[in-house]
CSV table of C-alpha atoms in Angstrom, one decimal:
chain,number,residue,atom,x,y,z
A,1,UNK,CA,3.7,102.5,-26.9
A,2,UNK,CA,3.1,102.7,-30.5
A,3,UNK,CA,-0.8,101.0,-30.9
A,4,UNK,CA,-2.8,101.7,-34.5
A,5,UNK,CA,-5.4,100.3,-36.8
A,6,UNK,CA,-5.1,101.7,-40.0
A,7,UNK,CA,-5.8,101.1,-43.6
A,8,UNK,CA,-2.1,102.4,-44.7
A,9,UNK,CA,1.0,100.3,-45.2
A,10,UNK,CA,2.2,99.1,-42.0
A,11,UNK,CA,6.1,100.5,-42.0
A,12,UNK,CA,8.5,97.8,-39.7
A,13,UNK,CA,11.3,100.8,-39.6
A,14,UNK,CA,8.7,102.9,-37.9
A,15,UNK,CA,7.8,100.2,-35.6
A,16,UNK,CA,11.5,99.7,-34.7
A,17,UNK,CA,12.8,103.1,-34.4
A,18,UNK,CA,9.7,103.4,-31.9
A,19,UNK,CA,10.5,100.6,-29.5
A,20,UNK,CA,14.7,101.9,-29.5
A,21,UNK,CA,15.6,102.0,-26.0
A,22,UNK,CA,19.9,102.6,-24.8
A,23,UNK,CA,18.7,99.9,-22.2
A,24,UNK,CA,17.7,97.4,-24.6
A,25,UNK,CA,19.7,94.3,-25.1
A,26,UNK,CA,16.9,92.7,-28.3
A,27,UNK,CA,14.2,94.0,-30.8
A,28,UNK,CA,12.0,91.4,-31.9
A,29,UNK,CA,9.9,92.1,-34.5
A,30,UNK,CA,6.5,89.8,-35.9
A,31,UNK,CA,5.1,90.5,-39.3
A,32,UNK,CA,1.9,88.8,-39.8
A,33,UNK,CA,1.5,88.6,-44.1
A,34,UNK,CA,-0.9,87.6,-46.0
A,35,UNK,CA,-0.3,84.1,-47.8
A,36,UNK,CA,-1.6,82.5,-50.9
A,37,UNK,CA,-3.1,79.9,-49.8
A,38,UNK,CA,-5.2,78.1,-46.6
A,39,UNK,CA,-6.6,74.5,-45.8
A,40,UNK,CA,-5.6,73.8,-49.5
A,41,UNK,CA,-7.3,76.4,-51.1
A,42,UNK,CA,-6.0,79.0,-53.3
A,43,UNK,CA,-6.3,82.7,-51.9
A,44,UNK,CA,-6.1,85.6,-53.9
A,45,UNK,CA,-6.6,88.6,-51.3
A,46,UNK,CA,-7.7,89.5,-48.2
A,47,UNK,CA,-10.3,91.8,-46.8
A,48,UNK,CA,-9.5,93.0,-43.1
A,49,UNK,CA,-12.4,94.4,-41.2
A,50,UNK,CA,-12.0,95.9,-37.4
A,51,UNK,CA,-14.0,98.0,-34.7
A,52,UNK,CA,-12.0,100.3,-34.9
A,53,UNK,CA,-11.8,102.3,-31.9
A,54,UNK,CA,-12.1,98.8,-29.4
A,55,UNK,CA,-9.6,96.9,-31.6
A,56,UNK,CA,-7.2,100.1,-30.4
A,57,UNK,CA,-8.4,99.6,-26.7
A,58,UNK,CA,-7.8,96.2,-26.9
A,59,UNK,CA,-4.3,96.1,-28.5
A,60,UNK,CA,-2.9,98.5,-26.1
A,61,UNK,CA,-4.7,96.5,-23.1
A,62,UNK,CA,-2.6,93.8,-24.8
A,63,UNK,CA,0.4,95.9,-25.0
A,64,UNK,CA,0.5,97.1,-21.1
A,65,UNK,CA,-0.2,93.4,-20.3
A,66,UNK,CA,2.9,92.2,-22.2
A,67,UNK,CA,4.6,94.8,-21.1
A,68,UNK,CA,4.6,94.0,-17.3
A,69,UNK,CA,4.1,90.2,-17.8
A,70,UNK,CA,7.7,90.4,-19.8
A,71,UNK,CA,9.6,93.2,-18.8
A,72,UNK,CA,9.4,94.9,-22.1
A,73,UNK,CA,11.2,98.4,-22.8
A,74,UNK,CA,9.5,99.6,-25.8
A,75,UNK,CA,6.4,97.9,-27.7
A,76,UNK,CA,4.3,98.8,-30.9
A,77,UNK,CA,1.7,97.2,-32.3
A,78,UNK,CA,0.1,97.7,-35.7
A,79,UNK,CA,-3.0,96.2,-37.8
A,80,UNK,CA,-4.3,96.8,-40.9
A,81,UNK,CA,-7.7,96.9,-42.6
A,82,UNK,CA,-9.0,96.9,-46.3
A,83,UNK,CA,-8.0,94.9,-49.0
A,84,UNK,CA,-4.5,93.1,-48.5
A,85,UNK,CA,-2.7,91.6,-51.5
A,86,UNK,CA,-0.4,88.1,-51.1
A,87,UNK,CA,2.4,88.6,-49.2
A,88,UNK,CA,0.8,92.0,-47.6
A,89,UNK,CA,1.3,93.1,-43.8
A,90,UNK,CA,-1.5,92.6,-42.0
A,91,UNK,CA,-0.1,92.1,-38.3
A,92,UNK,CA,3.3,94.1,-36.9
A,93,UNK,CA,4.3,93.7,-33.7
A,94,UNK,CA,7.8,95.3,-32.4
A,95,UNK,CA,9.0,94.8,-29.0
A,96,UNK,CA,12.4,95.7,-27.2
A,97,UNK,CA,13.6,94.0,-24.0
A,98,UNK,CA,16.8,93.7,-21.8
A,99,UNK,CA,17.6,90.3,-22.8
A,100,UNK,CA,16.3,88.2,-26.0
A,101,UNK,CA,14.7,85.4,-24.2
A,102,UNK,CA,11.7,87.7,-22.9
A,103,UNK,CA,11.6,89.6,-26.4
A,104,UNK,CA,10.6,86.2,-28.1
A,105,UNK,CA,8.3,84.9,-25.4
A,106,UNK,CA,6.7,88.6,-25.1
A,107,UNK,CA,6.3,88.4,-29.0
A,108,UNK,CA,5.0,85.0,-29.1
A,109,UNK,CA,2.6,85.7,-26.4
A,110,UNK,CA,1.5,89.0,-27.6
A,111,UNK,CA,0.3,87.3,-31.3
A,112,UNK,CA,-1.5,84.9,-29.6
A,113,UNK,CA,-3.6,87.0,-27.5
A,114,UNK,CA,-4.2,89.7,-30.4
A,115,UNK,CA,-5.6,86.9,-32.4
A,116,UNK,CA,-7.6,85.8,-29.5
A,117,UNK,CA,-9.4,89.0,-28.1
A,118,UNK,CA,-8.8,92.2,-30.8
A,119,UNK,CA,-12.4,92.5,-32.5
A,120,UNK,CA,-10.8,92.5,-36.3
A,121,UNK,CA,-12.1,89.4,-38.8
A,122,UNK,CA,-10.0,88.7,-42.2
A,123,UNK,CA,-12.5,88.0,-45.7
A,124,UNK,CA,-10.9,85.5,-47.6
A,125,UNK,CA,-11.2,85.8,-51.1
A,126,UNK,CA,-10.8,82.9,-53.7
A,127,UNK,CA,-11.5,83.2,-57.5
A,128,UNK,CA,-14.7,81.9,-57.2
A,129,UNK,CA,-16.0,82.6,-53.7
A,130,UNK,CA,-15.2,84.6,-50.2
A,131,UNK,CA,-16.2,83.8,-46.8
A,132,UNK,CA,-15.3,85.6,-43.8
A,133,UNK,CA,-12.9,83.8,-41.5
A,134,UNK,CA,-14.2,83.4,-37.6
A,135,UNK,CA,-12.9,81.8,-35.1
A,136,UNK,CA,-9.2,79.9,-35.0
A,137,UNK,CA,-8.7,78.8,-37.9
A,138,UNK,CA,-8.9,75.0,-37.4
A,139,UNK,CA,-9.0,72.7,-40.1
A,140,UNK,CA,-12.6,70.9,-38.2
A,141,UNK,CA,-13.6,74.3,-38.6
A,142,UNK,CA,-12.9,75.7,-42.1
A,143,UNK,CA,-13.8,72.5,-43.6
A,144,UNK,CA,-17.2,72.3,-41.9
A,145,UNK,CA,-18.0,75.8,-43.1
A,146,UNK,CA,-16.7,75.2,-47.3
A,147,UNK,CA,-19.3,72.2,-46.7
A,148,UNK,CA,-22.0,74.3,-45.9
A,149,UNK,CA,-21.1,76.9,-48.6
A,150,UNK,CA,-21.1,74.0,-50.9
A,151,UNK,CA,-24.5,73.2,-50.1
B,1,UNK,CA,-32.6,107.6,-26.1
B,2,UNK,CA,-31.4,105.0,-28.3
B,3,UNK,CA,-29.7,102.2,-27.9
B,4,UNK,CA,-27.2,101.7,-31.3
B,5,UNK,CA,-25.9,98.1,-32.5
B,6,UNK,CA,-22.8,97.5,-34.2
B,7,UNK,CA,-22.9,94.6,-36.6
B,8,UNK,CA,-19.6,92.9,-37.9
B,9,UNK,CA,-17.8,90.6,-40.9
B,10,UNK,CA,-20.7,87.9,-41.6
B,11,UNK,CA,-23.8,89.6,-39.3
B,12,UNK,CA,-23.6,93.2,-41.1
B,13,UNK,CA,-23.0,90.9,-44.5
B,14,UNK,CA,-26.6,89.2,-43.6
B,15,UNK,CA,-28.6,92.0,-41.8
B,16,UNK,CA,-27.5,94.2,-44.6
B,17,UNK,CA,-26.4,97.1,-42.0
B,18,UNK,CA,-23.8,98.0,-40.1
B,19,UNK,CA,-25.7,100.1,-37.9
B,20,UNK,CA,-28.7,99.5,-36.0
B,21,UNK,CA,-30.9,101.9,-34.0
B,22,UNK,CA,-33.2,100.7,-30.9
B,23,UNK,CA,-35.4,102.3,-28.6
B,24,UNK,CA,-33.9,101.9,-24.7
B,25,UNK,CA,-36.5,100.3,-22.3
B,26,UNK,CA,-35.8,101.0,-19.2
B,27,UNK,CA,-33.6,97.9,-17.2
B,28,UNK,CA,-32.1,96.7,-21.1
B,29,UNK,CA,-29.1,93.8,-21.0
B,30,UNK,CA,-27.6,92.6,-23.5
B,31,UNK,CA,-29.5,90.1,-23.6
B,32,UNK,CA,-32.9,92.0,-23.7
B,33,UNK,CA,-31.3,94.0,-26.7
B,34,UNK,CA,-30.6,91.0,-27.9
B,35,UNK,CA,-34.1,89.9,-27.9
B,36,UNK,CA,-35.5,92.9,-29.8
B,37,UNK,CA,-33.0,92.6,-32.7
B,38,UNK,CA,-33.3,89.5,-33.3
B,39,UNK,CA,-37.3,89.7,-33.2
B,40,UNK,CA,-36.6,92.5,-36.0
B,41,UNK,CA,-34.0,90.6,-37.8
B,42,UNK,CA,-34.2,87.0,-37.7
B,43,UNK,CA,-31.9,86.2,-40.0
B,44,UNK,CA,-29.0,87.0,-37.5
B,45,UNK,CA,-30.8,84.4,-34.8
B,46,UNK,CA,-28.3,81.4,-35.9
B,47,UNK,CA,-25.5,83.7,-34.9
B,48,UNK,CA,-26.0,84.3,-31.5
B,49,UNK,CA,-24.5,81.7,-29.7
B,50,UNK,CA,-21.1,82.6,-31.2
B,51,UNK,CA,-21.2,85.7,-30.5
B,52,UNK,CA,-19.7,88.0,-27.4
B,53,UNK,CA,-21.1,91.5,-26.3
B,54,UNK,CA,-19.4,95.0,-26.0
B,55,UNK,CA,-20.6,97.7,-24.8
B,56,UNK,CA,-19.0,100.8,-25.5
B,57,UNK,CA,-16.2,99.8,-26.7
B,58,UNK,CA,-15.8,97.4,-23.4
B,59,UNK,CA,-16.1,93.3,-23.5
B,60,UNK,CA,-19.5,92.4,-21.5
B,61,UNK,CA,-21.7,89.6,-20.2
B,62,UNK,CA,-25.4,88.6,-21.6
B,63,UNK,CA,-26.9,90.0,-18.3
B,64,UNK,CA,-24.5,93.3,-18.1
B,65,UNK,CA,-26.6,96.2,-18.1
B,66,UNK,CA,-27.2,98.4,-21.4
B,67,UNK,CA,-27.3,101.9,-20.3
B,68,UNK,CA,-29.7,104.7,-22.4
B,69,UNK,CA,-27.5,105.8,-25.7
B,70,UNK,CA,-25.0,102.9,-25.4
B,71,UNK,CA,-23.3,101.0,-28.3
B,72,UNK,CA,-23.6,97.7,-28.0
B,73,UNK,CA,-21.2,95.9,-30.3
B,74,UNK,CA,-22.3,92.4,-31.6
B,75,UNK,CA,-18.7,90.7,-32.4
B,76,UNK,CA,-18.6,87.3,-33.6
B,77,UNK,CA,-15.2,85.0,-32.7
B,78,UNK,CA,-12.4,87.0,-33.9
B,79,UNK,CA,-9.9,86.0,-36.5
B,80,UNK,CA,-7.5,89.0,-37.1
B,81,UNK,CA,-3.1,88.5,-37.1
């Protein structure tokens, strides 16, 4: 298992040469990226922030989970921190299985729960304001917190 | 012995640390940590009922024990992906 937190690039063809298995029948592979916009609002970057050492433990708590729960051969998960620019990989997640049905719902599965229960929080960053992002990002939510800002 | 807090995203942002240092008392939670910091900072008060507990390095309840030289992570609702 490939697990890291790191403020470097995060490279897919390590993530893929890592999860390579002669018994593996599909690699799926999950780039999270940073996007321009959210709830209407122009972004301009992000700021990624994470407890370093538990967001590890977490993600490969995550990882072994998956891992049995799915039948996965080979799994790598990667997430970085610092300032991300537009279109920027925040999130990489590679994972190789016998067959491609478990590969999507392992990969599916695994975003969900890293967004869930790894301690990292993203800073959005607007041209005329930030605010740190907690919690899903529902649109109740995010709209309920500009208000405040507003105020 | 201490007892060291981690603060996160919007708490460090409004404590103005990231770091915290408290004495132990003998018997400490997470909850009786709790107490003391935010006696000494009560600008982080309103954040408390979002937030969940580790200690060292480890997800935890409010009445988990806080052992002499933990670190007692303060993490409000994640958002990373």
């Amino acid at each position: 298992m490939l697990i890291r937190v790191t403020s470097e690039p995060l490279d897919t063809a390590e993530a893929v040469a890592h999860v390579a298995s002669p018994e593996a029948g599909a690699v799926n592979v999950f780039l999270g990226v940073v996007r321009d916009n959210n709830l209407g609002r122009r972004v301009d970057h992000l700021v990624y922030e994470a407890y370093d050492a538990m967001a590890e433990k977490v993600m490969r708590e995550i990882a072994e989970e998956a891992r049995e729960r799915f039948g996965l051969l080979g799994c790598a998960v990667l997430h970085r921190t610092g300032r991300l620019e537009i279109g920027e990989t925040s999130l990489l997640i590679a994972i190789s299985s016998g067959h491609r049905a478990e590969s999507f719902e392992g990969g599916h599965w695994l975003v969900n729960e890293i967004k869930k229960r790894v301690p990292v929080w993203k800073k959005e960053v607007w041209e005329d304001g930030e605010e740190w992002i907690e919690g899903p990002e529902s649109l109740g939510k995010s709209q309920a917190t500009a208000g405040q800002a507003g105020q | 012995m201490n007892v060291t807090v981690l603060l996160f995203a919007s708490l460090s942002d409004r404590a103005g640390l990231r770091r915290i240092e408290l004495d132990y008392q003998p018997g400490d939670t997470v909850r009786s940590v709790c107490d003391r910091l935010m006696d000494a900072y009560p600008a982080l008060r309103s954040f408390r009922p979002s937030l969940l507990y580790a200690v060292n390095e480890e997800y935890v309840r409010p009445g988990d024990s806080v052992p002499p030289g933990a670190t007692l992570a303060l993490i409000p609702p994640v958002s990373g992906g």
